[in-house]
Structures are given as C-alpha cells and as structure tokens.
XYZ file of C-alpha atoms in Angstrom:
695
model
C -0.008 0.004 -0.005
C 1.743 3.161 -1.216
C 0.077 6.339 -0.010
C 1.519 9.819 0.312
C 0.637 11.319 3.691
C 1.789 14.827 2.686
C 3.243 15.482 6.138
C 4.513 18.891 4.974
C 0.912 20.170 5.166
C 0.833 19.817 8.969
C 3.460 22.512 9.724
C 2.600 24.580 6.652
C -0.978 25.344 7.740
C 0.006 27.230 10.956
C 2.672 29.098 8.957
C 0.025 30.327 6.520
C -2.117 31.487 9.457
C 0.863 33.288 10.985
C 1.610 35.015 7.672
C -1.994 36.162 7.091
C -2.370 37.631 10.580
C 1.164 38.942 10.641
C 0.941 40.866 7.363
C -2.733 41.809 7.273
C -4.031 41.326 10.833
C -3.684 44.991 11.743
C -6.534 45.727 9.350
C -8.732 42.842 10.599
C -11.244 42.833 13.364
C -10.484 40.556 16.308
C -13.058 38.056 15.159
C -11.339 37.674 11.804
C -7.923 37.337 13.410
C -9.082 34.628 15.781
C -10.956 32.831 12.981
C -7.803 32.695 10.865
C -5.676 31.468 13.752
C -8.154 28.826 14.884
C -8.983 27.671 11.348
C -5.404 26.900 10.358
C -4.541 25.361 13.718
C -7.634 23.132 13.629
C -6.838 22.146 10.034
C -3.340 21.170 11.093
C -4.757 19.012 13.907
C -7.213 17.343 11.516
C -4.442 16.663 8.973
C -2.282 15.213 11.746
C -5.142 12.912 12.760
C -5.505 11.846 9.125
C -1.801 11.078 8.837
C -1.744 9.113 12.100
C -4.874 7.172 11.123
C -3.447 6.277 7.726
C -0.060 5.249 9.141
C -1.335 3.454 12.229
C 0.495 0.168 12.789
C -1.202 -2.511 10.744
C -2.639 -0.080 8.208
C -0.271 -1.179 5.465
C 2.146 1.743 5.632
C 5.505 0.663 7.037
C 6.980 2.727 9.848
C 9.009 4.815 10.007
C 7.376 6.629 7.119
C 9.808 9.062 5.468
C 8.932 11.860 3.075
C 11.793 13.589 1.232
C 11.253 16.826 -0.679
C 14.660 17.277 -2.165
C 18.197 17.914 -0.995
C 18.499 20.923 1.239
C 22.245 21.236 1.916
C 25.191 19.586 0.179
C 28.824 19.949 1.263
C 31.294 17.421 -0.097
C 30.066 13.956 0.824
C 27.586 15.323 3.356
C 24.021 16.127 2.407
C 20.889 16.943 4.375
C 17.464 16.482 2.817
C 14.355 18.495 3.510
C 12.016 15.773 4.645
C 9.646 14.527 7.305
C 9.605 11.457 9.498
C 6.630 9.712 11.077
C 6.829 6.870 13.533
C 5.148 6.025 16.818
C 7.127 8.649 18.712
C 6.407 11.494 16.320
C 2.755 10.405 16.202
C 2.427 11.074 19.930
C 4.261 14.384 19.688
C 2.384 15.728 16.665
C -1.019 14.954 18.220
C -0.037 16.562 21.540
C 1.291 19.690 19.808
C -1.632 20.203 17.482
C -4.377 19.036 19.864
C -3.319 20.916 23.000
C -2.141 23.799 20.818
C -5.619 24.214 19.315
C -7.259 24.222 22.751
C -4.893 26.905 23.943
C -5.587 28.976 20.808
C -9.337 28.673 21.550
C -8.795 29.714 25.170
C -6.767 32.713 24.021
C -9.705 34.127 22.105
C -11.405 34.937 25.399
C -8.341 35.638 27.477
C -6.738 38.138 25.100
C -9.997 39.748 23.930
C -9.268 43.147 25.460
C -5.506 43.231 24.796
C -3.646 45.406 22.362
C -1.619 43.641 19.686
C -4.313 40.955 19.341
C -3.293 40.079 15.740
C 0.382 40.071 16.681
C -0.260 37.590 19.521
C -2.071 35.051 17.316
C 0.489 35.454 14.571
C 3.230 34.550 17.067
C 1.208 31.583 18.362
C 0.759 30.194 14.865
C 4.422 30.786 14.093
C 5.371 28.831 17.199
C 3.168 25.936 16.067
C 4.929 25.888 12.708
C 8.395 25.635 14.228
C 7.357 23.077 16.874
C 5.785 20.822 14.272
C 8.891 21.135 12.105
C 10.968 20.040 15.100
C 8.955 16.898 15.828
C 8.395 15.864 12.189
C 11.922 16.480 10.843
C 13.689 13.453 9.412
C 17.183 14.611 10.398
C 18.924 16.486 13.197
C 19.659 19.530 11.069
C 16.011 20.181 10.195
C 15.126 19.425 13.825
C 17.625 22.167 14.760
C 15.780 24.623 12.507
C 12.575 23.986 14.436
C 14.601 24.005 17.642
C 15.901 27.515 16.965
C 12.501 28.620 15.624
C 10.641 27.776 18.813
C 13.325 29.744 20.676
C 12.595 32.772 18.488
C 8.843 32.404 18.881
C 9.265 31.978 22.630
C 11.250 35.204 22.781
C 8.474 37.048 20.916
C 5.704 35.634 23.104
C 7.429 36.009 26.465
C 8.167 39.627 25.614
C 4.692 40.266 24.246
C 4.158 43.067 26.794
C 7.354 44.686 25.539
C 6.603 48.062 27.119
C 7.197 46.416 30.476
C 10.901 46.061 31.275
C 10.429 42.815 33.197
C 8.779 41.152 30.185
C 11.407 42.416 27.768
C 14.188 41.245 30.062
C 12.560 37.836 30.523
C 12.349 37.371 26.741
C 16.013 38.221 26.322
C 16.991 35.938 29.194
C 15.114 32.997 27.662
C 16.682 33.650 24.275
C 20.274 33.887 25.593
C 20.093 30.920 27.965
C 18.649 28.758 25.176
C 21.491 29.831 22.891
C 23.962 28.536 25.464
C 22.356 25.110 25.379
C 22.090 25.228 21.560
C 25.893 25.461 21.371
C 26.111 21.994 22.937
C 23.514 20.653 20.493
C 25.549 22.003 17.557
C 28.769 20.360 18.801
C 26.847 17.117 19.213
C 25.631 17.315 15.609
C 29.177 17.939 14.336
C 30.357 14.845 16.205
C 27.474 12.799 14.761
C 28.568 13.857 11.272
C 32.149 12.893 12.102
C 31.109 9.509 13.424
C 28.367 8.554 10.926
C 28.738 10.932 7.997
C 25.070 11.893 8.099
C 22.467 13.552 10.266
C 19.493 11.578 8.876
C 17.713 9.491 11.487
C 17.536 6.439 9.232
C 21.235 6.729 8.435
C 22.440 7.203 12.037
C 20.125 4.657 13.643
C 20.542 2.232 10.759
C 24.333 2.217 11.147
C 23.980 1.710 14.909
C 21.542 -1.170 14.383
C 23.944 -2.666 11.821
C 26.858 -2.526 14.245
C 28.830 0.020 12.195
C 30.546 1.525 15.227
C 33.307 0.794 17.687
C 31.912 -0.204 21.099
C 32.925 1.979 24.064
C 34.496 0.401 27.083
C 34.504 3.707 29.010
C 34.337 7.324 28.073
C 34.409 7.873 24.334
C 32.874 9.638 21.382
C 29.318 8.404 22.050
C 29.548 9.646 25.618
C 30.685 13.066 24.429
C 27.903 13.156 21.838
C 25.369 12.220 24.497
C 26.647 14.883 26.913
C 26.495 17.531 24.182
C 22.916 16.575 23.300
C 22.078 16.580 26.999
C 23.468 20.119 27.343
C 21.194 21.217 24.502
C 18.244 19.543 26.212
C 19.098 21.279 29.470
C 18.617 24.624 27.798
C 15.361 23.834 26.020
C 13.814 21.684 28.761
C 14.987 23.935 31.625
C 17.246 21.516 33.481
C 19.980 22.316 35.977
C 22.011 24.442 35.364
C 20.093 26.176 32.551
C 16.621 26.214 34.117
C 16.729 29.879 35.197
C 14.920 31.266 32.159
C 11.656 29.410 32.603
C 10.333 30.955 35.870
C 10.962 34.466 34.489
C 9.125 33.479 31.310
C 5.881 33.754 33.304
C 5.960 37.456 32.327
C 4.268 36.430 29.109
C 0.490 36.071 28.806
C -0.907 32.992 30.558
C -1.781 31.109 27.312
C 1.896 31.458 26.375
C 2.863 29.799 29.650
C 0.469 26.948 28.886
C 1.509 26.432 25.270
C 5.269 26.976 25.384
C 6.273 26.322 28.944
C 3.998 23.395 29.828
C 2.868 21.400 26.809
C 5.251 21.825 23.898
C 8.493 23.839 23.718
C 9.988 22.717 27.029
C 9.349 19.109 26.075
C 11.494 19.476 22.959
C 14.590 18.518 24.901
C 12.944 15.377 26.251
C 11.808 14.484 22.722
C 15.358 14.950 21.443
C 16.755 12.702 24.162
C 14.207 10.004 23.404
C 14.759 10.347 19.667
C 18.521 9.899 20.260
C 18.030 6.835 22.480
C 20.125 4.642 20.174
C 23.113 6.890 20.818
C 22.583 7.046 24.575
C 22.228 3.267 24.817
C 25.827 3.037 23.619
C 26.990 5.525 26.284
C 26.100 4.283 29.775
C 28.140 7.069 31.407
C 26.133 9.678 29.538
C 22.922 7.947 30.691
C 24.117 8.181 34.279
C 24.645 11.936 33.902
C 21.217 12.301 32.313
C 19.580 10.502 35.253
C 21.397 12.574 37.842
C 20.589 15.869 36.095
C 16.903 14.932 35.871
C 16.741 13.790 39.495
C 18.520 16.876 40.838
C 16.328 19.186 38.765
C 13.131 17.462 39.961
C 13.773 17.885 43.688
C 15.604 21.219 43.382
C 12.739 22.909 41.569
C 10.146 21.285 43.860
C 11.710 22.893 46.925
C 11.634 26.311 45.257
C 7.979 25.879 44.309
C 7.059 25.400 47.978
C 7.793 29.029 48.877
C 6.435 30.950 45.922
C 3.347 33.147 46.287
C 2.789 34.006 42.608
C 0.376 31.397 41.273
C 2.104 31.220 37.881
C 5.588 30.930 39.382
C 4.482 27.973 41.486
C 3.388 26.289 38.267
C 6.623 27.350 36.582
C 8.779 25.563 39.147
C 6.384 22.642 38.998
C 7.031 22.472 35.248
C 10.782 22.434 35.809
C 10.358 19.651 38.387
C 8.132 17.532 36.122
C 10.556 17.942 33.244
C 13.161 16.588 35.653
C 11.049 13.440 35.985
C 10.961 13.043 32.187
C 14.733 13.483 31.893
C 15.200 11.028 34.772
C 13.136 8.496 32.836
C 15.390 8.946 29.781
C 18.438 8.593 32.045
C 17.334 5.160 33.285
C 16.551 4.114 29.685
C 12.795 4.163 30.309
C 12.211 6.364 27.282
C 8.616 5.218 26.773
C 7.808 6.197 30.391
C 9.318 9.622 29.802
C 7.220 10.204 26.683
C 4.139 8.879 28.513
C 4.685 11.447 31.256
C 5.308 14.099 28.601
C 1.839 13.412 27.202
C -0.029 13.338 30.509
C 1.880 16.388 31.742
C 0.777 18.264 28.642
C -2.818 17.654 29.661
C -2.759 18.523 33.343
C -0.110 21.256 33.240
C -1.790 23.043 30.347
C -5.015 22.773 32.397
C -3.282 24.174 35.481
C -1.861 27.167 33.629
C -5.112 27.908 31.801
C -7.041 27.409 35.082
C -4.669 29.853 36.768
C -5.354 32.226 33.891
C -9.102 31.849 34.532
C -8.493 32.717 38.198
C -6.394 35.735 37.217
C -9.057 36.801 34.718
C -11.785 36.436 37.336
C -10.133 38.658 39.977
C -8.824 41.436 37.773
C -5.259 40.388 37.002
C -4.135 39.486 40.530
C -1.525 36.706 40.713
C -0.563 36.735 44.384
C -2.189 33.746 46.094
C -2.138 35.637 49.423
C -4.805 37.946 47.947
C -7.032 35.092 46.858
C -9.014 32.538 48.855
C -12.637 31.407 48.938
C -12.967 31.311 45.139
C -14.430 27.827 44.832
C -17.992 29.130 45.144
C -17.422 32.213 43.004
C -15.839 30.382 40.039
C -17.053 26.789 40.430
C -16.154 25.475 36.949
C -12.605 26.754 37.258
C -12.410 25.252 40.752
C -13.440 21.778 39.664
C -11.164 21.580 36.616
C -8.250 22.863 38.728
C -9.126 20.212 41.303
C -8.796 17.460 38.679
C -5.457 18.846 37.499
C -4.133 19.169 41.045
C -4.963 15.569 41.945
C -3.525 14.471 38.604
C -0.154 16.125 39.048
C 0.017 15.000 42.665
C -0.207 11.412 41.437
C -3.485 10.108 42.841
C -5.090 7.166 41.043
C -6.862 6.777 38.728
C -5.860 10.144 37.215
C -3.337 10.474 34.417
C -0.364 11.663 36.452
C -0.399 8.604 38.676
C 0.225 6.067 35.912
C 2.984 7.982 34.106
C 4.804 9.050 37.280
C 4.510 5.587 38.804
C 6.002 4.045 35.638
C 8.989 6.393 35.895
C 9.544 5.667 39.608
C 9.189 1.929 39.026
C 11.700 2.004 36.155
C 14.105 4.082 38.251
C 13.947 1.463 41.047
C 14.462 -1.587 38.794
C 16.554 -0.304 35.862
C 20.283 -1.119 35.797
C 20.802 2.539 34.980
C 18.830 3.724 37.994
C 19.051 2.851 41.628
C 17.376 3.036 45.015
C 18.797 6.493 45.793
C 17.377 8.059 42.620
C 14.071 6.339 43.345
C 13.976 7.660 46.920
C 14.651 11.214 45.700
C 11.905 10.764 43.132
C 9.407 9.688 45.833
C 10.349 12.630 48.056
C 9.863 14.914 45.074
C 6.394 13.408 44.548
C 5.525 14.286 48.143
C 6.831 17.863 47.721
C 4.855 18.188 44.448
C 1.667 17.187 46.192
C 2.376 19.627 49.054
C 2.972 22.744 46.964
C 0.165 22.014 44.534
C -2.374 21.512 47.326
C -0.920 24.598 48.983
C -1.875 26.484 45.823
C -5.274 24.785 45.819
C -6.114 25.704 49.419
C -4.751 29.248 49.245
C -6.670 29.970 46.055
C -10.028 28.308 46.545
C -10.572 27.872 50.287
C -10.815 30.166 53.246
C -12.119 33.737 52.809
C -11.707 35.938 49.779
C -9.378 38.803 50.652
C -8.827 41.143 47.679
C -5.899 43.500 48.150
C -5.072 42.053 51.586
C -2.065 39.887 52.438
C -3.005 37.002 54.704
C -1.917 37.667 58.295
C -0.506 34.159 58.421
C 1.681 34.986 55.483
C 3.005 38.387 56.623
C 6.372 36.801 57.339
C 6.524 35.856 53.672
C 6.031 39.417 52.598
C 8.552 40.671 55.131
C 11.091 38.181 53.902
C 10.614 39.148 50.264
C 9.314 42.724 49.872
C 10.814 43.025 46.429
C 9.047 39.897 45.260
C 5.709 41.042 46.736
C 6.080 44.456 45.090
C 6.893 42.834 41.765
C 3.893 40.531 42.002
C 1.508 43.353 42.823
C 2.905 45.875 40.375
C 3.363 43.806 37.232
C 0.566 41.339 36.626
C 1.140 39.243 33.580
C -2.439 39.706 32.475
C -3.514 43.030 31.147
C -7.095 43.027 32.541
C -6.274 44.628 35.868
C -8.471 47.667 35.338
C -11.142 46.070 33.169
C -12.037 43.419 35.765
C -11.106 45.142 39.000
C -12.788 44.079 42.202
C -14.934 47.160 42.301
C -16.352 46.553 38.815
C -18.729 43.685 39.360
C -16.442 41.603 41.582
C -15.277 38.053 40.911
C -16.861 36.378 37.900
C -16.492 33.105 36.026
C -14.672 33.121 32.700
C -16.629 32.948 29.418
C -17.236 29.548 27.896
C -14.736 30.123 25.109
C -12.192 29.860 27.938
C -13.967 27.219 30.003
C -14.558 24.702 27.197
C -10.826 24.006 26.676
C -10.513 23.581 30.452
C -13.254 20.982 30.547
C -11.717 19.033 27.643
C -8.270 19.117 29.272
C -9.817 18.029 32.592
C -11.263 14.941 30.891
C -7.885 14.179 29.356
C -6.165 14.739 32.723
C -8.527 12.196 34.283
C -8.508 9.509 31.586
C -5.293 10.171 29.636
C -3.254 7.772 31.755
C -5.517 4.810 31.174
C -3.594 3.921 28.019
C -0.652 3.070 30.293
C -2.232 0.942 33.013
C 0.481 -1.578 33.989
C 0.050 -5.333 33.930
C 0.084 -5.713 37.728
C -3.032 -3.497 37.851
C -4.846 -5.545 35.258
C -3.883 -3.452 32.241
C -1.616 -4.026 29.259
C 0.343 -0.723 29.158
C -0.701 0.043 25.598
C 1.438 3.177 25.624
C 4.648 1.284 26.228
C 3.672 -1.377 23.707
C 2.848 1.279 21.126
C 6.233 3.056 21.546
C 8.320 -0.137 21.945
C 9.181 -0.513 18.218
C 10.900 2.893 18.426
C 12.087 3.164 22.028
C 12.776 -0.424 23.082
C 16.167 -0.452 24.806
C 18.425 -2.842 26.705
C 17.579 -0.994 29.902
C 13.901 -1.901 29.940
C 13.383 -4.869 27.629
C 14.194 -7.333 30.370
C 11.749 -5.774 32.785
C 8.969 -5.706 30.228
C 9.479 -9.380 29.344
C 9.627 -10.323 32.990
C 6.343 -8.541 33.597
C 4.804 -10.256 30.614
C 5.982 -13.656 31.826
C 8.063 -14.392 28.723
C 11.096 -16.660 28.412
C 9.649 -19.178 30.858
C 9.645 -16.913 33.874
C 8.720 -18.805 37.007
C 5.294 -17.961 38.453
C 6.792 -17.257 41.879
C 9.198 -14.768 40.305
C 6.282 -13.053 38.617
C 4.377 -12.916 41.902
C 7.396 -11.465 43.681
C 7.786 -8.777 41.052
C 4.068 -7.994 41.191
C 4.257 -7.506 44.951
C 7.260 -5.207 44.474
C 5.376 -3.132 41.897
C 2.383 -2.827 44.208
C 4.671 -1.738 47.008
C 6.337 0.911 44.802
C 3.017 2.248 43.609
C 1.634 2.363 47.127
C 4.721 4.258 48.336
C 4.256 6.977 45.715
C 0.575 7.335 46.606
C 1.420 7.538 50.316
C 3.933 10.298 49.527
C 1.217 12.203 47.621
C -1.230 11.692 50.532
C 1.318 13.059 53.024
C 1.796 16.111 50.867
C -1.965 16.640 50.797
C -2.184 16.201 54.579
C 0.511 18.757 55.399
C -0.913 21.260 52.909
C -4.331 20.814 54.492
C -2.896 21.222 57.980
C -0.860 24.344 57.207
C -3.086 26.171 54.751
C -6.579 25.134 55.760
C -6.781 23.784 59.287
C -4.038 25.796 61.053
C -3.328 28.890 59.003
C -1.169 30.338 61.774
C 1.418 27.538 61.458
C 3.179 28.780 58.272
C 3.979 32.037 60.039
C 5.427 30.241 63.041
C 7.429 27.765 60.978
C 8.943 30.442 58.717
C 9.830 32.543 61.764
C 11.721 29.633 63.303
C 13.352 28.655 60.021
C 13.806 32.167 58.740
C 17.266 31.596 57.277
C 16.403 28.471 55.328
C 13.055 29.902 54.253
C 14.693 33.074 52.924
C 17.200 31.069 50.924
C 14.452 28.932 49.348
C 12.226 31.954 48.729
C 15.062 33.674 46.869
C 15.583 30.494 44.869
C 18.934 29.693 46.494
C 20.269 32.964 45.033
C 21.165 31.126 41.825
C 20.187 34.072 39.625
C 22.205 36.433 41.804
C 25.158 34.030 41.641
C 24.980 33.838 37.858
C 24.804 37.610 37.772
C 27.884 38.031 39.947
C 29.983 35.229 38.466
C 29.021 35.360 34.779
C 26.863 38.333 33.771
C 28.733 41.170 35.508
C 32.222 40.027 34.464
C 31.007 39.615 30.873
C 29.461 43.086 30.952
C 32.630 44.554 32.436
C 34.764 42.744 29.829
C 32.574 43.937 26.966
C 32.305 47.485 28.345
C 35.849 48.198 29.542
C 37.928 46.026 27.237
C 36.004 45.517 23.980
C 33.976 48.726 23.839
C 36.162 51.385 25.465
C 39.493 49.642 24.936
C 39.256 47.951 21.547
C 36.368 49.753 19.838
C 36.816 53.296 21.097
C 40.555 53.177 21.926
C 42.019 51.213 19.026
C 39.536 51.027 16.153
C 37.958 54.469 16.630
C 41.409 55.857 17.579
C 42.953 54.674 14.321
C 40.055 55.911 12.212
C 39.802 59.246 14.002
C 43.589 59.613 14.052
C 43.814 59.036 10.298
C 41.099 61.625 9.792
C 42.785 64.163 12.063
C 46.146 63.635 10.360
C 44.607 64.088 6.915
C 42.816 67.211 8.115
C 46.077 68.664 9.552
C 48.090 67.957 6.406
C 45.340 69.344 4.245
C 45.249 72.492 6.378
C 48.955 73.082 5.921
C 48.719 72.484 2.178
C 45.736 74.799 2.012
C 47.840 77.635 3.474
C 50.390 77.159 0.676
C 47.659 77.808 -1.911
C 47.364 81.540 -1.070
C 46.700 82.863 -4.622
C 49.586 85.413 -4.220
C 51.817 85.430 -7.352
C 54.833 86.801 -5.477
C 54.472 83.955 -2.946
C 54.336 81.419 -5.747
C 57.468 82.960 -7.354
C 59.312 82.807 -4.081
C 58.412 79.102 -3.682
C 59.603 78.456 -7.265
C 62.900 80.201 -6.482
C 63.316 78.230 -3.278
C 62.609 75.014 -5.161
C 65.014 75.893 -7.936
C 67.728 76.714 -5.419
C 67.115 73.394 -3.688
C 67.441 71.510 -7.008
C 70.668 73.353 -7.913
C 72.116 72.714 -4.437
C 71.262 68.976 -4.740
C 72.999 68.775 -8.171
C 76.093 70.596 -6.877
C 76.216 68.191 -3.911
C 76.089 65.223 -6.264
C 78.980 66.670 -8.339
C 81.157 67.310 -5.315
C 80.474 63.912 -3.860
C 81.683 62.220 -7.057
C-alpha cells in the first residue's frame, strides 16, 4: 500500500495562518484574526489525525514513514534532505502539539479579547506551532535544529509580548540567551554525529547503529561526548539544571503562552530529542548516568523552590521544571517510553493548570498573588473543579493520568540497571513535595475567605522576607485586565465559555489520559509502552517488560514477587502524595497560623528557598557582571573606542592637519608662488652641486 501522507501540510498550515495575521491582521477585526488562527490550527490538527490514522501500525504503511522533498544542503560527501519522518514517537508528539495547541488557541480568544496587539499575539502563536511541528516531524537532526531555533525565536516574541514592560522584555532576552547557550552543545553534538556517521538523517544514524557500524565503548568515548552535548542542548530547552533559570521568568508572558510553550510543547522538545537519540545514549552508559542525575537533581531542586512561591504562575513554573526533571530522569534510566508517557499526561494537566490559573487571574482582575485570593471555589465553580482534577492528577493520585505515568517512571528508576534506590527515593520525596505545593496552591486559592488586596496575616512573614518579590507581583501582573475586571467593577466572575470549554476538555484528558498506560500488575496491558516499543525499546527496559509479561519461561513465583514489588512501589508513591496533601491541608486550611510560626523559626532556610537559592544572583555576579565589564571596559572602550575608533579618528585628524597646511600654501599670491619656485630651484641646484662634489 503506497500512499503519500503529505506530512509537509501539517506545519505549513499554521505558517500560513501566521503570515496572514502577521501581514494583514492589523486591518482585521479581532473576530477575523481569531478565525484565521483557529482555522489553520484546527486544520493542522485534523491533517495530523488523518496522517496518524493512515499510518497506524497494521494499516499497510510501514513505519518509519519518510517523506523527502529534495536535498537541502550539500557539502562534499555530506548532504541533508528536507524531509519529514513519522513513527510512533512522532505520532504522539504531533497529536499533543496540534491538539493541545488548538485548545490553547481557543482559550486565548477569550483571554486576550481586550488586549492590544491581538493580531500580533495570534500570529506569534501560529508561528510557534509551525516551528514546533517542524521540530517533531523532521527526518534529520539539522532540520530538527531549524525547528529548535525557531521555537526559541517564537518563545522570545511571546514572552516579551508586553514589551513596554521592562520585566517582560528582560525575561524574553533571558530566555533567548540561555537557550542559545544550550544550543551550542547541540551544535557540537551534531558535528560529532557527522564525524562519526557521515550523516544527520535519522535512518542513516540509527541504521548504522543497528547494523553494528561503530566501535563499542568500554568507558568514556565519542558516544559519551555526543550524549553529553545533546544533554546540554536539552538542558537549555527543557529547563534542566544548570540552565533552568529562564523558565520561571518566562511567566511574564500572557498565561496562554505559559500553557503552550512552557507546559505542553516547547519545554518538552529537549525530552523528545533525548528520546529520539536513544540509540546513541544506549551506547553511552556514562552519559545515561549523567542524564539520570541531572533529571533527578532538577526534579527535587525545583520542587523545593515551588514550595515558597506566592505568585500562582511561578508555582506552576517551578512545577514544570520539576516535572521535566522526571521526564529526563526516565530517559536517564533508559525508560524512554515512560518519559514520553509522562510528557503526554503532563501536557494535559499542566496546560489545564496554567489555563485554570489564567481563569482565576481573569476572574479577579489580573491578581496573581495567592495571598490575595481565597474562597474562590463558590465564585468560580467550573474553574475550581477543573483545577481540582489537575491538582490531583499532578500529585499522582489514582486513577488520574499523572499517577500512571509518574509511577512508571519511579518503578523504572527502582528496577533499571541505569537507576538505583537512591534516585528512586529522591523521586518519591519529590512526589511528596509536588503534592504539598500543589495543594498549597489549591487551598490558598479556593478555600478560606476571599481577601482582595489584603495579604493574609498568616503569610506576613513571607512578605517581610521578600518585599521586592511582593512588590513585583503586585505591580506587574502578567495579564492586562487589571483595570477592566477590577474588584470594584462587578467583583469576581467566572470566565466565558470560550475559555472554560478547553478547560473541561483538558480536565477529561487529565482524568482519563493515563488509562492507556495501566500496567500489567493493575490488570492493564500498558498500551502506551507497547505502542512506543518498536521505536524506544532499549536494553535498559526490555528485560523488565518481558519479565512482567511472563516471557522466556519466567517462574510464576518470580512473577508474583515482582508484582508484589510493583504494588509496594506504587503504594509508596501514593502515600507520599497523601502526606503532601495532609501537610498542605494542615498548614493552609486547618491551622493557617502555622506557616507564620514555621517560617519565623526557620527564617534563614526559608529566605534562601524563597530567593531560589540565590542562583540568579550568583549567575549575575559570576558570569553576567564580568562579561558586561569585559565587553564594556575592554571591547567597547578599549578595543572599539581606543584602538579602532582611535585609528580611524587619528587618520582623519592627520589628513585634516596635512590638508590644512597644504591649504595655506595655496594663497593665490603670485609673489608667494614665485618665491616658492625660487626656493625650489635653489634646492634643485644645491642637490645637483652636492652630487657633483660627492663624485
């Protein structure tokens, strides 16, 4: 069966929408702008569904399906085609990007209705979709890198959408620069892949690895270096330690931007790249160890910072960093399918959390400080219930989506030869912290009494410890509705249904999305792992999967023992989530005076965590300020002004001086000219006489 899926149509449609709104949107009414943006995004989603349906395993089209549309770059023996690649992994990614992306576009119609630059916002959103789809559908690393850089550009434009506000402009620049640092590692990794394999095409690289056309590594070698370079690129895009610092500041962008770029799509690009490169990492166990450690450290590090934040979007930002750490941890223990599974479920519940937070912000006039919220569950009931689903999902309570994907990661970490009990224990602790800070957000926002413009007495120590943060939160809301929906203009109100409908759909997905990955010991078949296994099957998890399936003559008692272990691991993660819920209930619902007492006793530690361990300040002192001093004192004043400008200006001054002297000689006086002729003649005669005497 030979059918052309025309995969190029999927990214092209959002690009057309971006071009129409970008070039002509200023003349359109908002309804026309939103229609164009939604139409082309929905068409891209429909075309993606068509392609996945036609290429579904067993349909007659062999996977991976590769479309080539000519040679793009040729240099000597190296060539890179312009083509697209569809397999089980890219199927998951393209449906997540287009499906969740469309829902966020729909939500934005209501959220951005009263904003300036409406056409510009939707043009940027569509442009981002084009680059992200190029990234996940590319058939080689070089075309992936084009999408990789493109989403960085679109992110810069969207984060800095409120460009008249310095904090937003600075956040956009910070995201752009930090991502460029990671991109340098990705580039070096690609150069090494070319050196090792002579190509950047997926089929060429992975085919040579499958065929054994490489020299096995006994220790540290070229595959390890390639893996570490790719990991460094992923750290920038997926906000891992040490390059995570851009993502919390990116909350300066509109809330739909936070949901689209920093929850569901862009930040998962690094995880996708790691999973796509699994064949390389499987040859580099030392690189896998580093990946696992980076993911584990990021997960718990970001979780501790999220516990102290009072800005509702920043809590979710650090939660995103922490959950990305889980995904990277999964890749590090060679459980790539589990990482992609969590990527998918996270897209559902984290997009829902961000959009739900946007609905809260919209309802109370642009306020983002949770200390000025409370008691909203009866005022905005739909938002409350969808946020409740998302909160229980991310905390890891069964049978919601987050439980199954997170439990699979923790189970793989415990049993994988690339993992270990220490990494598993840190992962469980992180699960408890995640539950705590998410239910802290839930109780502070929806329970208690509504207190507009008033900081909770029980949280006054927080404000005293971070006056600058409190002032920033109150003075620069990310949403521009502060005056239109102020508390004195009709009070708190539920969002329009154009915003609520995407929330309801995402809530359903957050509840049921994990059911495709129910493990065998719970009576399921883990269809997600089975679906991805032709692409992501690896030595690190094949044995575990076969053992669970009872293959190779596994003894029944061994199966029973493993099943008991899996039940114990799953129960442990649920208990950790329950403890997080209990302490959040105790501190932020039952005994609201306790946070004040605890922070007073642990003022030093609390201040360090509240200020995010002073990492940004450290980067500023160690890296940013020296670079600014070097560029200002040495390169600008020393080299540019002192040497380059000095030479240019000196040459001009010398020419001007010589010209001035010559100008004085041209006096127009005949007697002066005659005198100069006489002097010249005398000089010539004297020179000739000197020559004669010297001979």
